[in-house]
PDB file of C-alpha atoms in Angstrom:
ATOM      1  CA  MET A   1       0.531 -58.080  12.567  1.00  0.00           C
ATOM      2  CA  PRO A   2      -2.584 -55.802  12.830  1.00  0.00           C
ATOM      3  CA  GLY A   3      -1.142 -54.281  16.001  1.00  0.00           C
ATOM      4  CA  ARG A   4       2.145 -53.453  14.283  1.00  0.00           C
ATOM      5  CA  LEU A   5       0.249 -51.917  11.356  1.00  0.00           C
ATOM      6  CA  LEU A   6      -1.851 -49.768  13.664  1.00  0.00           C
ATOM      7  CA  ARG A   7       1.235 -48.600  15.564  1.00  0.00           C
ATOM      8  CA  GLY A   8       2.894 -47.683  12.281  1.00  0.00           C
ATOM      9  CA  LEU A   9      -0.159 -45.744  11.122  1.00  0.00           C
ATOM     10  CA  ARG A  10      -0.434 -43.993  14.494  1.00  0.00           C
ATOM     11  CA  LEU A  11       3.226 -42.967  14.386  1.00  0.00           C
ATOM     12  CA  ARG A  12       2.883 -41.718  10.821  1.00  0.00           C
ATOM     13  CA  TRP A  13      -0.224 -39.704  11.750  1.00  0.00           C
ATOM     14  CA  ARG A  14       1.505 -38.133  14.760  1.00  0.00           C
ATOM     15  CA  ARG A  15       4.233 -36.825  12.455  1.00  0.00           C
ATOM     16  CA  TYR A  16       1.935 -35.771   9.626  1.00  0.00           C
ATOM     17  CA  ARG A  17      -0.980 -34.155  11.482  1.00  0.00           C
ATOM     18  CA  TYR A  18       0.923 -30.893  11.914  1.00  0.00           C
ATOM     19  CA  ARG A  19       0.806 -30.515   8.117  1.00  0.00           C
ATOM     20  CA  PHE A  20      -2.891 -31.402   7.769  1.00  0.00           C
ATOM     21  CA  VAL A  21      -4.729 -28.081   7.543  1.00  0.00           C
ATOM     22  CA  PRO A  22      -8.147 -29.207   8.956  1.00  0.00           C
ATOM     23  CA  TRP A  23      -6.443 -30.733  12.015  1.00  0.00           C
ATOM     24  CA  ILE A  24      -4.405 -27.534  12.519  1.00  0.00           C
ATOM     25  CA  ALA A  25      -7.569 -25.417  12.378  1.00  0.00           C
ATOM     26  CA  LEU A  26      -9.348 -27.580  14.974  1.00  0.00           C
ATOM     27  CA  ASN A  27      -6.382 -27.701  17.369  1.00  0.00           C
ATOM     28  CA  LEU A  28      -4.869 -24.267  16.884  1.00  0.00           C
ATOM     29  CA  SER A  29      -6.014 -22.803  20.204  1.00  0.00           C
ATOM     30  CA  HIS A  30      -4.752 -25.538  22.513  1.00  0.00           C
ATOM     31  CA  ASN A  31      -1.799 -27.098  20.705  1.00  0.00           C
ATOM     32  CA  PRO A  32       1.541 -25.600  21.836  1.00  0.00           C
ATOM     33  CA  ARG A  33       3.459 -26.936  18.839  1.00  0.00           C
ATOM     34  CA  THR A  34       1.326 -25.212  16.214  1.00  0.00           C
ATOM     35  CA  LEU A  35       1.139 -21.788  17.872  1.00  0.00           C
ATOM     36  CA  ARG A  36       3.967 -19.557  19.034  1.00  0.00           C
ATOM     37  CA  TYR A  37       3.456 -16.131  20.564  1.00  0.00           C
ATOM     38  CA  VAL A  38       5.826 -13.316  19.633  1.00  0.00           C
ATOM     39  CA  PRO A  39       5.218  -9.959  21.399  1.00  0.00           C
ATOM     40  CA  GLU A  40       6.824  -7.873  18.652  1.00  0.00           C
ATOM     41  CA  GLU A  41       7.998  -8.816  15.173  1.00  0.00           C
ATOM     42  CA  SER A  42      11.390  -7.203  15.680  1.00  0.00           C
ATOM     43  CA  LYS A  43      12.080  -9.421  18.716  1.00  0.00           C
ATOM     44  CA  ASP A  44      11.714 -12.549  16.607  1.00  0.00           C
ATOM     45  CA  LYS A  45      14.562 -11.720  14.214  1.00  0.00           C
ATOM     46  CA  VAL A  46      18.180 -12.701  14.621  1.00  0.00           C
ATOM     47  CA  ILE A  47      19.221 -10.819  11.477  1.00  0.00           C
ATOM     48  CA  SER A  48      17.922  -7.532  10.075  1.00  0.00           C
ATOM     49  CA  ASP A  49      15.937  -7.232   6.845  1.00  0.00           C
ATOM     50  CA  GLU A  50      18.748  -5.111   5.387  1.00  0.00           C
ATOM     51  CA  ASP A  51      21.276  -7.899   5.941  1.00  0.00           C
ATOM     52  CA  VAL A  52      18.919 -10.489   4.431  1.00  0.00           C
ATOM     53  CA  LEU A  53      18.328  -8.324   1.350  1.00  0.00           C
ATOM     54  CA  GLY A  54      22.049  -7.653   0.985  1.00  0.00           C
ATOM     55  CA  THR A  55      22.833 -11.378   1.083  1.00  0.00           C
ATOM     56  CA  LEU A  56      20.148 -12.276  -1.447  1.00  0.00           C
ATOM     57  CA  LEU A  57      21.191  -9.522  -3.848  1.00  0.00           C
ATOM     58  CA  LYS A  58      24.820 -10.607  -3.613  1.00  0.00           C
ATOM     59  CA  VAL A  59      23.942 -14.224  -4.438  1.00  0.00           C
ATOM     60  CA  PHE A  60      21.486 -13.394  -7.230  1.00  0.00           C
ATOM     61  CA  GLN A  61      23.883 -10.940  -8.851  1.00  0.00           C
ATOM     62  CA  ALA A  62      26.637 -13.546  -8.856  1.00  0.00           C
ATOM     63  CA  LEU A  63      24.262 -16.134 -10.341  1.00  0.00           C
ATOM     64  CA  PHE A  64      23.179 -13.646 -13.012  1.00  0.00           C
ATOM     65  CA  ILE A  65      26.731 -12.865 -14.081  1.00  0.00           C
ATOM     66  CA  ASN A  66      27.626 -16.559 -14.108  1.00  0.00           C
ATOM     67  CA  ASP A  67      24.633 -17.401 -16.330  1.00  0.00           C
ATOM     68  CA  PHE A  68      24.801 -14.278 -18.467  1.00  0.00           C
ATOM     69  CA  SER A  69      25.099 -16.148 -21.772  1.00  0.00           C
ATOM     70  CA  LYS A  70      21.497 -17.368 -21.315  1.00  0.00           C
ATOM     71  CA  GLN A  71      20.201 -13.998 -20.138  1.00  0.00           C
ATOM     72  CA  SER A  72      21.604 -11.679 -22.833  1.00  0.00           C
ATOM     73  CA  ASP A  73      18.777 -12.258 -25.344  1.00  0.00           C
ATOM     74  CA  ILE A  74      16.189 -11.249 -22.751  1.00  0.00           C
ATOM     75  CA  LEU A  75      18.192  -8.150 -21.805  1.00  0.00           C
ATOM     76  CA  THR A  76      17.924  -6.810 -25.355  1.00  0.00           C
ATOM     77  CA  MET A  77      14.159  -6.513 -24.816  1.00  0.00           C
ATOM     78  CA  LEU A  78      14.457  -4.409 -21.677  1.00  0.00           C
ATOM     79  CA  PRO A  79      14.250  -0.587 -21.617  1.00  0.00           C
ATOM     80  CA  GLU A  80      17.543   1.298 -21.617  1.00  0.00           C
ATOM     81  CA  PRO A  81      17.241   2.525 -17.980  1.00  0.00           C
ATOM     82  CA  VAL A  82      16.844  -1.081 -16.794  1.00  0.00           C
ATOM     83  CA  LYS A  83      19.557  -2.349 -19.116  1.00  0.00           C
ATOM     84  CA  SER A  84      22.001   0.272 -17.809  1.00  0.00           C
ATOM     85  CA  LYS A  85      21.671  -1.150 -14.293  1.00  0.00           C
ATOM     86  CA  TYR A  86      22.839  -4.543 -15.549  1.00  0.00           C
ATOM     87  CA  GLN A  87      25.705  -2.851 -17.373  1.00  0.00           C
ATOM     88  CA  ASP A  88      26.777  -1.229 -14.095  1.00  0.00           C
ATOM     89  CA  LEU A  89      26.644  -4.629 -12.404  1.00  0.00           C
ATOM     90  CA  LEU A  90      28.739  -6.217 -15.147  1.00  0.00           C
ATOM     91  CA  SER A  91      31.285  -3.391 -15.224  1.00  0.00           C
ATOM     92  CA  VAL A  92      32.251  -4.057 -11.610  1.00  0.00           C
ATOM     93  CA  GLN A  93      33.865  -7.372 -12.601  1.00  0.00           C
ATOM     94  CA  HIS A  94      34.538  -6.692 -16.287  1.00  0.00           C
ATOM     95  CA  PRO A  95      35.023  -2.926 -16.757  1.00  0.00           C
ATOM     96  CA  ARG A  96      36.123  -3.093 -20.412  1.00  0.00           C
ATOM     97  CA  VAL A  97      33.424  -5.455 -21.687  1.00  0.00           C
ATOM     98  CA  LYS A  98      30.108  -4.140 -22.983  1.00  0.00           C
ATOM     99  CA  LEU A  99      26.878  -5.726 -21.865  1.00  0.00           C
ATOM    100  CA  LEU A 100      25.916  -7.557 -25.058  1.00  0.00           C
ATOM    101  CA  GLU A 101      29.511  -8.558 -25.788  1.00  0.00           C
ATOM    102  CA  TYR A 102      30.014 -10.356 -22.484  1.00  0.00           C
ATOM    103  CA  ARG A 103      28.552 -13.633 -23.723  1.00  0.00           C
ATOM    104  CA  HIS A 104      31.501 -13.991 -26.117  1.00  0.00           C
ATOM    105  CA  HIS A 105      34.009 -13.390 -23.295  1.00  0.00           C
ATOM    106  CA  GLN A 106      32.373 -15.785 -20.858  1.00  0.00           C
ATOM    107  CA  GLN A 107      34.359 -19.011 -20.759  1.00  0.00           C
ATOM    108  CA  ASN A 108      33.943 -20.630 -17.361  1.00  0.00           C
ATOM    109  CA  ILE A 109      30.377 -21.240 -16.187  1.00  0.00           C
ATOM    110  CA  PHE A 110      30.221 -22.565 -12.637  1.00  0.00           C
ATOM    111  CA  LYS A 111      27.505 -24.670 -11.081  1.00  0.00           C
ATOM    112  CA  PRO A 112      25.061 -22.725  -8.853  1.00  0.00           C
ATOM    113  CA  GLU A 113      26.429 -24.322  -5.678  1.00  0.00           C
ATOM    114  CA  GLU A 114      29.950 -23.281  -6.701  1.00  0.00           C
ATOM    115  CA  VAL A 115      28.755 -19.714  -7.221  1.00  0.00           C
ATOM    116  CA  LEU A 116      27.185 -19.807  -3.751  1.00  0.00           C
ATOM    117  CA  TYR A 117      30.476 -20.952  -2.232  1.00  0.00           C
ATOM    118  CA  LYS A 118      32.478 -18.253  -4.032  1.00  0.00           C
ATOM    119  CA  THR A 119      29.987 -15.610  -2.922  1.00  0.00           C
ATOM    120  CA  LEU A 120      29.155 -16.508   0.685  1.00  0.00           C
ATOM    121  CA  GLY A 121      31.960 -18.891   1.614  1.00  0.00           C
ATOM    122  CA  PHE A 122      29.791 -21.994   1.951  1.00  0.00           C
ATOM    123  CA  SER A 123      27.471 -24.216  -0.091  1.00  0.00           C
ATOM    124  CA  VAL A 124      24.463 -26.311   0.900  1.00  0.00           C
ATOM    125  CA  ALA A 125      22.745 -29.262  -0.747  1.00  0.00           C
ATOM    126  CA  GLN A 126      20.049 -31.905  -0.266  1.00  0.00           C
ATOM    127  CA  ALA A 127      21.065 -35.351   0.947  1.00  0.00           C
ATOM    128  CA  THR A 128      19.636 -38.272   2.888  1.00  0.00           C
ATOM    129  CA  SER A 129      19.099 -37.167   6.477  1.00  0.00           C
ATOM    130  CA  SER A 130      21.084 -38.744   9.313  1.00  0.00           C
ATOM    131  CA  LEU A 131      17.889 -38.697  11.431  1.00  0.00           C
ATOM    132  CA  ILE A 132      15.829 -41.880  11.518  1.00  0.00           C
ATOM    133  CA  SER A 133      12.782 -41.768   9.202  1.00  0.00           C
ATOM    134  CA  ALA A 134      13.479 -38.118   8.356  1.00  0.00           C
ATOM    135  CA  GLY A 135      13.877 -38.607   4.598  1.00  0.00           C
ATOM    136  CA  LYS A 136      15.967 -35.889   2.999  1.00  0.00           C
ATOM    137  CA  GLY A 137      17.777 -33.127   4.816  1.00  0.00           C
ATOM    138  CA  VAL A 138      20.028 -30.160   4.073  1.00  0.00           C
ATOM    139  CA  PHE A 139      23.777 -30.268   4.691  1.00  0.00           C
ATOM    140  CA  VAL A 140      26.647 -27.818   4.438  1.00  0.00           C
ATOM    141  CA  THR A 141      28.777 -29.459   1.755  1.00  0.00           C
ATOM    142  CA  LYS A 142      31.623 -26.977   1.637  1.00  0.00           C
ATOM    143  CA  GLY A 143      32.966 -24.105   3.702  1.00  0.00           C
ATOM    144  CA  LEU A 144      31.763 -22.741   7.041  1.00  0.00           C
ATOM    145  CA  VAL A 145      28.509 -20.938   7.849  1.00  0.00           C
ATOM    146  CA  PRO A 146      28.975 -17.861  10.056  1.00  0.00           C
ATOM    147  CA  LYS A 147      26.516 -17.060  12.819  1.00  0.00           C
ATOM    148  CA  GLY A 148      23.441 -15.195  11.596  1.00  0.00           C
ATOM    149  CA  ALA A 149      23.927 -16.134   7.943  1.00  0.00           C
ATOM    150  CA  VAL A 150      21.118 -16.812   5.474  1.00  0.00           C
ATOM    151  CA  VAL A 151      21.516 -20.483   4.493  1.00  0.00           C
ATOM    152  CA  SER A 152      18.366 -21.248   2.480  1.00  0.00           C
ATOM    153  CA  MET A 153      14.997 -20.054   1.191  1.00  0.00           C
ATOM    154  CA  TYR A 154      11.607 -21.759   1.443  1.00  0.00           C
ATOM    155  CA  PRO A 155      10.186 -21.910  -2.109  1.00  0.00           C
ATOM    156  CA  GLY A 156       6.574 -22.717  -2.893  1.00  0.00           C
ATOM    157  CA  THR A 157       3.039 -21.507  -3.513  1.00  0.00           C
ATOM    158  CA  VAL A 158       1.806 -18.932  -1.005  1.00  0.00           C
ATOM    159  CA  TYR A 159      -1.751 -19.311   0.312  1.00  0.00           C
ATOM    160  CA  HIS A 160      -3.667 -16.730   2.315  1.00  0.00           C
ATOM    161  CA  LYS A 161      -6.028 -17.760   5.098  1.00  0.00           C
ATOM    162  CA  TYR A 162      -9.076 -17.634   2.848  1.00  0.00           C
ATOM    163  CA  GLU A 163      -7.602 -19.708  -0.004  1.00  0.00           C
ATOM    164  CA  PRO A 164      -8.370 -23.461  -0.219  1.00  0.00           C
ATOM    165  CA  ILE A 165      -5.491 -25.846   0.369  1.00  0.00           C
ATOM    166  CA  PHE A 166      -7.264 -28.963   1.654  1.00  0.00           C
ATOM    167  CA  PHE A 167      -6.402 -31.314  -1.221  1.00  0.00           C
ATOM    168  CA  GLN A 168      -2.825 -30.032  -1.442  1.00  0.00           C
ATOM    169  CA  SER A 169      -2.328 -30.705   2.274  1.00  0.00           C
ATOM    170  CA  ILE A 170      -3.238 -34.417   2.112  1.00  0.00           C
ATOM    171  CA  GLY A 171      -0.054 -36.436   2.579  1.00  0.00           C
ATOM    172  CA  ASN A 172       2.008 -33.265   2.228  1.00  0.00           C
ATOM    173  CA  PRO A 173       4.803 -32.708   4.799  1.00  0.00           C
ATOM    174  CA  PHE A 174       6.010 -29.472   3.152  1.00  0.00           C
ATOM    175  CA  ILE A 175       3.284 -27.000   4.176  1.00  0.00           C
ATOM    176  CA  PHE A 176       4.851 -24.258   6.266  1.00  0.00           C
ATOM    177  CA  ARG A 177       2.577 -22.075   8.382  1.00  0.00           C
ATOM    178  CA  CYS A 178       3.706 -18.569   9.297  1.00  0.00           C
ATOM    179  CA  LEU A 179       2.733 -16.788  12.509  1.00  0.00           C
ATOM    180  CA  ASP A 180       0.106 -14.704  10.701  1.00  0.00           C
ATOM    181  CA  GLY A 181      -1.580 -17.805   9.233  1.00  0.00           C
ATOM    182  CA  LEU A 182       0.006 -17.538   5.799  1.00  0.00           C
ATOM    183  CA  LEU A 183       0.772 -20.973   4.309  1.00  0.00           C
ATOM    184  CA  ILE A 184       3.626 -21.902   1.971  1.00  0.00           C
ATOM    185  CA  ASP A 185       3.381 -25.169   0.074  1.00  0.00           C
ATOM    186  CA  GLY A 186       6.951 -26.219  -0.686  1.00  0.00           C
ATOM    187  CA  ASN A 187       6.145 -29.662  -2.083  1.00  0.00           C
ATOM    188  CA  ASP A 188       7.914 -30.313  -5.401  1.00  0.00           C
ATOM    189  CA  LYS A 189       5.687 -33.262  -6.341  1.00  0.00           C
ATOM    190  CA  GLY A 190       2.052 -34.127  -7.074  1.00  0.00           C
ATOM    191  CA  ILE A 191      -0.742 -31.566  -7.163  1.00  0.00           C
ATOM    192  CA  SER A 192       1.436 -28.980  -5.401  1.00  0.00           C
ATOM    193  CA  LYS A 193       3.888 -29.077  -8.286  1.00  0.00           C
ATOM    194  CA  VAL A 194       1.069 -28.675 -10.827  1.00  0.00           C
ATOM    195  CA  VAL A 195      -0.382 -25.685  -8.945  1.00  0.00           C
ATOM    196  CA  TYR A 196       2.987 -23.900  -8.738  1.00  0.00           C
ATOM    197  CA  ARG A 197       3.767 -24.470 -12.430  1.00  0.00           C
ATOM    198  CA  SER A 198       0.316 -23.133 -13.304  1.00  0.00           C
ATOM    199  CA  CYS A 199       0.856 -19.954 -11.270  1.00  0.00           C
ATOM    200  CA  ASN A 200       4.347 -19.572 -12.716  1.00  0.00           C
ATOM    201  CA  GLY A 201       3.006 -19.738 -16.269  1.00  0.00           C
ATOM    202  CA  ARG A 202       0.100 -17.425 -15.471  1.00  0.00           C
ATOM    203  CA  ASP A 203       2.307 -14.657 -14.060  1.00  0.00           C
ATOM    204  CA  ARG A 204       5.045 -14.614 -16.718  1.00  0.00           C
ATOM    205  CA  LEU A 205       5.307 -11.676 -19.135  1.00  0.00           C
ATOM    206  CA  GLY A 206       6.301 -13.130 -22.490  1.00  0.00           C
ATOM    207  CA  PRO A 207       9.822 -14.557 -22.046  1.00  0.00           C
ATOM    208  CA  LEU A 208      10.203 -12.907 -18.618  1.00  0.00           C
ATOM    209  CA  LYS A 209       9.448 -15.252 -15.720  1.00  0.00           C
ATOM    210  CA  MET A 210       8.213 -13.716 -12.498  1.00  0.00           C
ATOM    211  CA  SER A 211       9.303 -16.673 -10.357  1.00  0.00           C
ATOM    212  CA  ASP A 212      11.788 -19.525 -10.378  1.00  0.00           C
ATOM    213  CA  SER A 213      10.470 -23.002 -11.143  1.00  0.00           C
ATOM    214  CA  THR A 214      13.787 -24.854 -11.350  1.00  0.00           C
ATOM    215  CA  TRP A 215      13.449 -25.902  -7.685  1.00  0.00           C
ATOM    216  CA  LEU A 216      10.815 -28.358  -8.947  1.00  0.00           C
ATOM    217  CA  THR A 217      13.479 -30.146 -10.996  1.00  0.00           C
ATOM    218  CA  SER A 218      16.832 -31.775 -10.354  1.00  0.00           C
ATOM    219  CA  GLU A 219      18.604 -28.804 -12.001  1.00  0.00           C
ATOM    220  CA  ILE A 220      18.092 -26.124  -9.338  1.00  0.00           C
ATOM    221  CA  GLN A 221      19.374 -22.728 -10.474  1.00  0.00           C
ATOM    222  CA  ASN A 222      18.894 -21.062  -7.082  1.00  0.00           C
ATOM    223  CA  PRO A 223      21.115 -23.041  -4.674  1.00  0.00           C
ATOM    224  CA  LEU A 224      19.321 -21.504  -1.668  1.00  0.00           C
ATOM    225  CA  ALA A 225      15.884 -22.833  -2.698  1.00  0.00           C
ATOM    226  CA  ILE A 226      16.030 -26.006  -0.610  1.00  0.00           C
ATOM    227  CA  GLY A 227      14.704 -24.689   2.711  1.00  0.00           C
ATOM    228  CA  GLN A 228      11.684 -26.995   2.634  1.00  0.00           C
ATOM    229  CA  TYR A 229      14.013 -29.955   3.221  1.00  0.00           C
ATOM    230  CA  VAL A 230      15.542 -28.567   6.406  1.00  0.00           C
ATOM    231  CA  ASN A 231      14.537 -30.874   9.275  1.00  0.00           C
ATOM    232  CA  ASN A 232      13.424 -29.393  12.599  1.00  0.00           C
ATOM    233  CA  CYS A 233      13.228 -31.063  15.982  1.00  0.00           C
ATOM    234  CA  SER A 234      10.007 -32.009  17.768  1.00  0.00           C
ATOM    235  CA  ASN A 235       8.848 -31.040  21.260  1.00  0.00           C
ATOM    236  CA  ASP A 236      10.416 -34.197  22.693  1.00  0.00           C
ATOM    237  CA  GLN A 237      13.803 -33.258  21.261  1.00  0.00           C
ATOM    238  CA  LEU A 238      13.828 -29.621  22.338  1.00  0.00           C
ATOM    239  CA  MET A 239      15.358 -30.452  25.703  1.00  0.00           C
ATOM    240  CA  SER A 240      18.233 -32.459  24.247  1.00  0.00           C
ATOM    241  CA  VAL A 241      18.918 -30.738  20.935  1.00  0.00           C
ATOM    242  CA  ILE A 242      20.422 -27.262  20.674  1.00  0.00           C
ATOM    243  CA  ARG A 243      18.637 -25.280  18.005  1.00  0.00           C
ATOM    244  CA  ASN A 244      21.099 -23.725  15.573  1.00  0.00           C
ATOM    245  CA  LEU A 245      18.635 -22.793  12.830  1.00  0.00           C
ATOM    246  CA  MET A 246      15.762 -20.317  12.775  1.00  0.00           C
ATOM    247  CA  CYS A 247      13.073 -19.477  10.221  1.00  0.00           C
ATOM    248  CA  LEU A 248      12.808 -15.810   9.252  1.00  0.00           C
ATOM    249  CA  ARG A 249       9.947 -14.020   7.482  1.00  0.00           C
ATOM    250  CA  PHE A 250      11.191 -11.527   4.876  1.00  0.00           C
ATOM    251  CA  SER A 251       9.110  -9.635   2.301  1.00  0.00           C
ATOM    252  CA  LEU A 252      10.575  -8.220  -0.911  1.00  0.00           C
TER     253      LEU A 252
END
């Protein structure tokens, strides 16, 4: 019995240590899994920043129009130059409807994943992973994903190298480390959830939120914000599993 317990703890530690910041810092120089060398940033991209931005704008605009009845009160508080941009966006689909009258014409409100499917031709969602002991994963639930498409985003609190993240990293499998050392905590539970909600409340301007916090709940308004649940293969699996997914750094 003690032997089985120790083997279980050892296996759990082998999977978790790559998310434990102190262990990463001590093993960064000689651990091939935690360090990847890229000669030039442009050579590490399979899709251009312009294409990524175009995809995100297309999805967010469709989500905005679909949820316009809840956004119209906030729009009345915006300056006229900003408000006119939303009018231009609305006039593309409804040329004869004025901005503040659209809420009365809006009848069918689709779920976010349905909007994603209508916009990009596919939808993704969280579900129990088919991999053993992998927990949740991300699946294409409808449609087909073309090569080079943006399929998800990695939401979370961003930490620079000099910012403390020790306590958040304990037992946390959702800390993503970028090549430049930037850390993203995509955990939607525990202290990570509290920290993100705190930052979200701190940065808001009155009724205007600067970031989306619905990914912390079961009612996700951004259907792409599930990237932290995408499972990746280990070193042992690299030889037998064909990688069909790649992480991409993009700054707005």
